[in-house]
Amino acid sequence: MGAVTAGIEVVDLTYTYPAADTPALRGVTLRVEPGTLCGVVGPNGGGKTTLCHAVRGFVPHFFGGELTGTVRVGGLDVSSAGEDTLARNVGYLFQNPFTQMSGITDTVFDEIAFGLGNLGVPAPEIRDRVDQALTDARLTDLAGRHPYELSGGQQQRVALASVLVMDQPVLVVDEPTSQLDPRTRQDVFELLLRARSSGRTILLVEHTTGLLARHADRMVVLDGGEVAVAGTPEDVVADVRTTAHGVDLPPVVRLADGLRERGIDVGTHLSVESLAEALAPRVSAVSVGAGRPGREDRDLAARQPDPAGRSPEPILRIDDVSYSYPGGTRAVDRVSLTVTAGESVAVVGQNGAGKTTTVKMMNGLVRPASGTVTVAGEDTARRTTAQVSRRVGYVFQNPDDQIFHQTVRAELRYGLKRTKLPEAERDRRVHEAAELTGLTAVLEENPHDLPLSVRTFVTIASVLAADPDVVVLDEPTAGQDRAGLDRLARILDHLTGRGRAVVTITHDMEFLAGRIGRVVVMARGRVVADGSPDEIFTDADALAAAWLAPPAAVDLAARLGLATSGLDLDAVAAALHKDDESANE
């Protein structure tokens, strides 16, 4: 099958979901040449996932609804093809990795082999193909683990491997890197590029526009169910309509735009390396290495007492905790950290580093095998999980693990049921949480019918309505578009402004820069660094240990030796502009 090539042809496709008032896709025409990678970007709700469903045949075969127009894969008419034929020709990776899991296998090996067994592939060939897929996806060490014992990022890699191993000529991939650390994200792209080089055709939906623009053959912007912009990656990111349609441009493009606004035009670049090479002649020698505070100066500033002459008492304290999963896997190894009221802390690190297990200890979802967790001075070991959760609200990595009501309003009110609050106060809290998370218009809708990115805000709102002292957000940036990330930033500001502590797990280093006051880096179950974003992003050893990459601005500043902290795109652009002026004096 791998030697077979097939393109994708979509002609004047319009599709409306059952009971929907307006089409999800409107007159979409798109051609993906055989053996190429086409990236699809756009705001959430713009039609990207629906287009993926149409290419795979899920609409109208599974979802029903009304479809006009034509979708062909390698000349095969998708609307009239049987499920067996589609399964053999089109591989599909769902946006949510938890949806991809079969739910009936006991090991990662069996999960990846599941689809091949259904197609009747001989057992020896299954073993060979699965072994190769495990190696390619760096999953060999996890082959014997149960899929549901893995972190969300590890499950995402398993899901991708289970699709790639099938070797269909066409791959439809919906948000494969949303929960991955930067190094693994790059690994996933390399797997997809390897699939392309073998002749497979790939339709890829992705919010990480930086990697997508560097590797795609073609890009398409979908908004309102229509193709808004299409062309080469260079053309799409340079088109002013792209940002107007809610697409978050690659950070390196935003850097170049900032320079252009300051009179330094270096053209369009899709990588930091290329931009740095173009800028190198403009950087004056006197600025290199100057002006950046030393590590000792930053540490001294961080140790300055508060105006009252005392350090604030932590609202949350984790002391020397450890935890191992059944089977002996050591997830957390003697971790200690504190969080104070009004503080915003990010926990970062590679997939499987122990981040989620650590934060679950904060509200009693996981009990440490050793060590202690205290909230507001109380040992959580002496409290039930329900009691602890009133002080520490937890937003799950997978929103579907948390949602179980038939309306958004009921979901938001659930945490208030056992309180003694007056009915009017409960209504006020639900209204405020819905407004802050952008859910006011969907309060009477079934949350299970909403997109994944919106379901994430439903779970956030349910925690906000309960108003705990500490809010823990596990991968809230996954699958969010520009508008979603901006809303998350406003939520963080709202919480810390009210004196609430926020702990956020995320792999989005660009989101951290300028928004989070402190970063805790984990690797192999331990804390390997704890400091300000400036300290962490310039700590090469910590970044390497946790498979992290600095934001593009920091990377560029380091490559050019600029005298700037580099955490803000405008700061880097301003520094380059200053150096350009100095060089011309």
mmCIF file of N, CA and C in Angstrom, residues 320-389:
data_model
loop_
_atom_site.group_PDB
_atom_site.id
_atom_site.type_symbol
_atom_site.label_atom_id
_atom_site.label_comp_id
_atom_site.label_asym_id
_atom_site.label_seq_id
_atom_site.Cartn_x
_atom_site.Cartn_y
_atom_site.Cartn_z
ATOM 1 N N ASP A 320 8.602 17.101 49.354
ATOM 2 C CA ASP A 320 9.299 15.830 49.169
ATOM 3 C C ASP A 320 8.339 14.687 48.805
ATOM 4 N N VAL A 321 7.430 14.924 47.845
ATOM 5 C CA VAL A 321 6.456 13.899 47.487
ATOM 6 C C VAL A 321 7.002 12.969 46.406
ATOM 7 N N SER A 322 6.579 11.720 46.474
ATOM 8 C CA SER A 322 6.927 10.716 45.469
ATOM 9 C C SER A 322 5.692 9.882 45.175
ATOM 10 N N TYR A 323 5.666 9.312 43.956
ATOM 11 C CA TYR A 323 4.535 8.468 43.585
ATOM 12 C C TYR A 323 4.961 7.520 42.466
ATOM 13 N N SER A 324 4.530 6.259 42.586
ATOM 14 C CA SER A 324 4.769 5.261 41.547
ATOM 15 C C SER A 324 3.447 4.642 41.137
ATOM 16 N N TYR A 325 3.264 4.420 39.842
ATOM 17 C CA TYR A 325 2.052 3.781 39.354
ATOM 18 C C TYR A 325 2.156 2.271 39.519
ATOM 19 N N PRO A 326 1.015 1.574 39.528
ATOM 20 C CA PRO A 326 1.061 0.105 39.603
ATOM 21 C C PRO A 326 1.955 -0.451 38.501
ATOM 22 N N GLY A 327 2.787 -1.370 38.871
ATOM 23 C CA GLY A 327 3.765 -1.886 37.915
ATOM 24 C C GLY A 327 5.150 -1.340 38.164
ATOM 25 N N GLY A 328 5.233 -0.316 39.034
ATOM 26 C CA GLY A 328 6.539 0.177 39.454
ATOM 27 C C GLY A 328 7.046 1.409 38.753
ATOM 28 N N THR A 329 6.303 1.959 37.787
ATOM 29 C CA THR A 329 6.767 3.158 37.086
ATOM 30 C C THR A 329 6.802 4.344 38.045
ATOM 31 N N ARG A 330 7.994 4.916 38.230
ATOM 32 C CA ARG A 330 8.170 6.050 39.137
ATOM 33 C C ARG A 330 7.798 7.328 38.392
ATOM 34 N N ALA A 331 6.654 7.908 38.738
ATOM 35 C CA ALA A 331 6.171 9.091 38.025
ATOM 36 C C ALA A 331 6.679 10.376 38.639
ATOM 37 N N VAL A 332 6.764 10.422 39.970
ATOM 38 C CA VAL A 332 7.209 11.616 40.688
ATOM 39 C C VAL A 332 8.229 11.179 41.732
ATOM 40 N N ASP A 333 9.348 11.880 41.773
ATOM 41 C CA ASP A 333 10.459 11.465 42.632
ATOM 42 C C ASP A 333 10.937 12.629 43.496
ATOM 43 N N ARG A 334 10.445 12.680 44.730
ATOM 44 C CA ARG A 334 10.890 13.647 45.740
ATOM 45 C C ARG A 334 10.775 15.096 45.234
ATOM 46 N N VAL A 335 9.594 15.463 44.854
ATOM 47 C CA VAL A 335 9.326 16.810 44.347
ATOM 48 C C VAL A 335 8.887 17.715 45.488
ATOM 49 N N SER A 336 9.421 18.931 45.504
ATOM 50 C CA SER A 336 9.009 19.951 46.469
ATOM 51 C C SER A 336 8.800 21.271 45.732
ATOM 52 N N LEU A 337 7.713 21.963 46.060
ATOM 53 C CA LEU A 337 7.491 23.310 45.535
ATOM 54 C C LEU A 337 6.386 23.980 46.336
ATOM 55 N N THR A 338 6.370 25.313 46.257
ATOM 56 C CA THR A 338 5.340 26.094 46.937
ATOM 57 C C THR A 338 4.708 27.064 45.955
ATOM 58 N N VAL A 339 3.445 27.434 46.234
ATOM 59 C CA VAL A 339 2.726 28.400 45.414
ATOM 60 C C VAL A 339 2.037 29.371 46.367
ATOM 61 N N THR A 340 2.192 30.664 46.124
ATOM 62 C CA THR A 340 1.581 31.677 46.983
ATOM 63 C C THR A 340 0.329 32.252 46.330
ATOM 64 N N ALA A 341 -0.520 32.855 47.140
ATOM 65 C CA ALA A 341 -1.747 33.467 46.645
ATOM 66 C C ALA A 341 -1.417 34.560 45.636
ATOM 67 N N GLY A 342 -2.162 34.605 44.531
ATOM 68 C CA GLY A 342 -1.945 35.614 43.499
ATOM 69 C C GLY A 342 -0.799 35.314 42.561
ATOM 70 N N GLU A 343 -0.187 34.142 42.700
ATOM 71 C CA GLU A 343 0.953 33.781 41.858
ATOM 72 C C GLU A 343 0.490 32.937 40.673
ATOM 73 N N SER A 344 1.123 33.161 39.521
ATOM 74 C CA SER A 344 0.862 32.368 38.330
ATOM 75 C C SER A 344 2.098 31.550 38.014
ATOM 76 N N VAL A 345 1.963 30.231 38.101
ATOM 77 C CA VAL A 345 3.094 29.318 37.953
ATOM 78 C C VAL A 345 2.826 28.361 36.804
ATOM 79 N N ALA A 346 3.813 28.180 35.940
ATOM 80 C CA ALA A 346 3.721 27.190 34.871
ATOM 81 C C ALA A 346 4.582 25.989 35.227
ATOM 82 N N VAL A 347 4.067 24.782 34.977
ATOM 83 C CA VAL A 347 4.836 23.550 35.142
ATOM 84 C C VAL A 347 5.060 22.999 33.742
ATOM 85 N N VAL A 348 6.325 22.877 33.352
ATOM 86 C CA VAL A 348 6.659 22.478 31.990
ATOM 87 C C VAL A 348 7.624 21.304 32.013
ATOM 88 N N GLY A 349 7.763 20.652 30.873
ATOM 89 C CA GLY A 349 8.676 19.522 30.761
ATOM 90 C C GLY A 349 8.207 18.580 29.678
ATOM 91 N N GLN A 350 9.036 17.574 29.362
ATOM 92 C CA GLN A 350 8.679 16.652 28.294
ATOM 93 C C GLN A 350 7.504 15.783 28.700
ATOM 94 N N ASN A 351 6.852 15.182 27.705
ATOM 95 C CA ASN A 351 5.760 14.267 27.980
ATOM 96 C C ASN A 351 6.263 13.121 28.851
ATOM 97 N N GLY A 352 5.481 12.799 29.894
ATOM 98 C CA GLY A 352 5.878 11.738 30.798
ATOM 99 C C GLY A 352 6.821 12.186 31.890
ATOM 100 N N ALA A 353 7.000 13.512 32.066
ATOM 101 C CA ALA A 353 7.941 14.029 33.071
ATOM 102 C C ALA A 353 7.372 13.980 34.487
ATOM 103 N N GLY A 354 6.068 13.718 34.626
ATOM 104 C CA GLY A 354 5.448 13.684 35.945
ATOM 105 C C GLY A 354 4.646 14.918 36.276
ATOM 106 N N LYS A 355 4.405 15.782 35.292
ATOM 107 C CA LYS A 355 3.713 17.053 35.546
ATOM 108 C C LYS A 355 2.283 16.832 36.025
ATOM 109 N N THR A 356 1.513 16.048 35.246
ATOM 110 C CA THR A 356 0.107 15.840 35.600
ATOM 111 C C THR A 356 -0.029 15.105 36.924
ATOM 112 N N THR A 357 0.810 14.108 37.159
ATOM 113 C CA THR A 357 0.749 13.389 38.439
ATOM 114 C C THR A 357 1.023 14.330 39.594
ATOM 115 N N THR A 358 1.975 15.234 39.415
ATOM 116 C CA THR A 358 2.309 16.195 40.471
ATOM 117 C C THR A 358 1.145 17.125 40.773
ATOM 118 N N VAL A 359 0.535 17.684 39.738
ATOM 119 C CA VAL A 359 -0.541 18.637 39.990
ATOM 120 C C VAL A 359 -1.803 17.946 40.493
ATOM 121 N N LYS A 360 -1.996 16.669 40.149
ATOM 122 C CA LYS A 360 -3.142 15.944 40.689
ATOM 123 C C LYS A 360 -3.011 15.729 42.196
ATOM 124 N N MET A 361 -1.777 15.729 42.688
ATOM 125 C CA MET A 361 -1.589 15.636 44.128
ATOM 126 C C MET A 361 -2.063 16.892 44.842
ATOM 127 N N MET A 362 -2.134 18.000 44.113
ATOM 128 C CA MET A 362 -2.500 19.269 44.733
ATOM 129 C C MET A 362 -3.926 19.278 45.244
ATOM 130 N N ASN A 363 -4.811 18.488 44.602
ATOM 131 C CA ASN A 363 -6.198 18.479 45.088
ATOM 132 C C ASN A 363 -6.679 17.083 45.474
ATOM 133 N N GLY A 364 -5.745 16.163 45.679
ATOM 134 C CA GLY A 364 -6.097 14.866 46.216
ATOM 135 C C GLY A 364 -6.532 13.830 45.214
ATOM 136 N N LEU A 365 -6.501 14.145 43.898
ATOM 137 C CA LEU A 365 -6.835 13.138 42.905
ATOM 138 C C LEU A 365 -5.816 12.013 42.909
ATOM 139 N N VAL A 366 -4.575 12.334 43.247
ATOM 140 C CA VAL A 366 -3.518 11.351 43.459
ATOM 141 C C VAL A 366 -2.937 11.600 44.845
ATOM 142 N N ARG A 367 -2.784 10.545 45.621
ATOM 143 C CA ARG A 367 -2.221 10.669 46.955
ATOM 144 C C ARG A 367 -0.759 10.242 46.921
ATOM 145 N N PRO A 368 0.149 11.070 47.429
ATOM 146 C CA PRO A 368 1.574 10.707 47.381
ATOM 147 C C PRO A 368 1.878 9.468 48.210
ATOM 148 N N ALA A 369 2.814 8.667 47.705
ATOM 149 C CA ALA A 369 3.261 7.501 48.469
ATOM 150 C C ALA A 369 4.099 7.936 49.656
ATOM 151 N N SER A 370 4.768 9.070 49.522
ATOM 152 C CA SER A 370 5.552 9.648 50.612
ATOM 153 C C SER A 370 5.569 11.154 50.438
ATOM 154 N N GLY A 371 5.883 11.868 51.536
ATOM 155 C CA GLY A 371 5.865 13.316 51.499
ATOM 156 C C GLY A 371 4.487 13.855 51.844
ATOM 157 N N THR A 372 4.355 15.178 51.875
ATOM 158 C CA THR A 372 3.101 15.803 52.282
ATOM 159 C C THR A 372 2.686 16.911 51.324
ATOM 160 N N VAL A 373 1.382 17.137 51.259
ATOM 161 C CA VAL A 373 0.796 18.243 50.502
ATOM 162 C C VAL A 373 -0.104 19.009 51.461
ATOM 163 N N THR A 374 0.121 20.308 51.575
ATOM 164 C CA THR A 374 -0.712 21.126 52.447
ATOM 165 C C THR A 374 -1.327 22.265 51.643
ATOM 166 N N VAL A 375 -2.596 22.557 51.938
ATOM 167 C CA VAL A 375 -3.316 23.658 51.317
ATOM 168 C C VAL A 375 -3.824 24.558 52.439
ATOM 169 N N ALA A 376 -3.413 25.823 52.401
ATOM 170 C CA ALA A 376 -3.774 26.781 53.449
ATOM 171 C C ALA A 376 -3.417 26.231 54.828
ATOM 172 N N GLY A 377 -2.265 25.550 54.906
ATOM 173 C CA GLY A 377 -1.766 25.035 56.169
ATOM 174 C C GLY A 377 -2.346 23.701 56.594
ATOM 175 N N GLU A 378 -3.302 23.133 55.836
ATOM 176 C CA GLU A 378 -3.920 21.866 56.197
ATOM 177 C C GLU A 378 -3.349 20.727 55.356
ATOM 178 N N ASP A 379 -2.979 19.627 56.024
ATOM 179 C CA ASP A 379 -2.464 18.447 55.350
ATOM 180 C C ASP A 379 -3.610 17.776 54.591
ATOM 181 N N THR A 380 -3.458 17.631 53.280
ATOM 182 C CA THR A 380 -4.542 17.053 52.477
ATOM 183 C C THR A 380 -4.784 15.589 52.812
ATOM 184 N N ALA A 381 -3.832 14.923 53.452
ATOM 185 C CA ALA A 381 -4.028 13.528 53.836
ATOM 186 C C ALA A 381 -5.162 13.382 54.837
ATOM 187 N N ARG A 382 -5.494 14.454 55.524
ATOM 188 C CA ARG A 382 -6.553 14.424 56.538
ATOM 189 C C ARG A 382 -7.897 14.881 55.974
ATOM 190 N N ARG A 383 -7.945 15.115 54.675
ATOM 191 C CA ARG A 383 -9.165 15.587 54.038
ATOM 192 C C ARG A 383 -9.525 14.676 52.871
ATOM 193 N N THR A 384 -10.814 14.587 52.570
ATOM 194 C CA THR A 384 -11.242 13.837 51.389
ATOM 195 C C THR A 384 -10.911 14.642 50.135
ATOM 196 N N THR A 385 -10.923 13.965 48.996
ATOM 197 C CA THR A 385 -10.677 14.659 47.734
ATOM 198 C C THR A 385 -11.721 15.745 47.506
ATOM 199 N N ALA A 386 -12.971 15.469 47.859
ATOM 200 C CA ALA A 386 -14.034 16.468 47.699
ATOM 201 C C ALA A 386 -13.760 17.705 48.539
ATOM 202 N N GLN A 387 -13.254 17.506 49.754
ATOM 203 C CA GLN A 387 -12.952 18.644 50.622
ATOM 204 C C GLN A 387 -11.783 19.461 50.080
ATOM 205 N N VAL A 388 -10.746 18.765 49.611
ATOM 206 C CA VAL A 388 -9.583 19.472 49.065
ATOM 207 C C VAL A 388 -9.946 20.226 47.794
ATOM 208 N N SER A 389 -10.825 19.632 46.985
ATOM 209 C CA SER A 389 -11.157 20.247 45.696
ATOM 210 C C SER A 389 -11.918 21.560 45.857
#
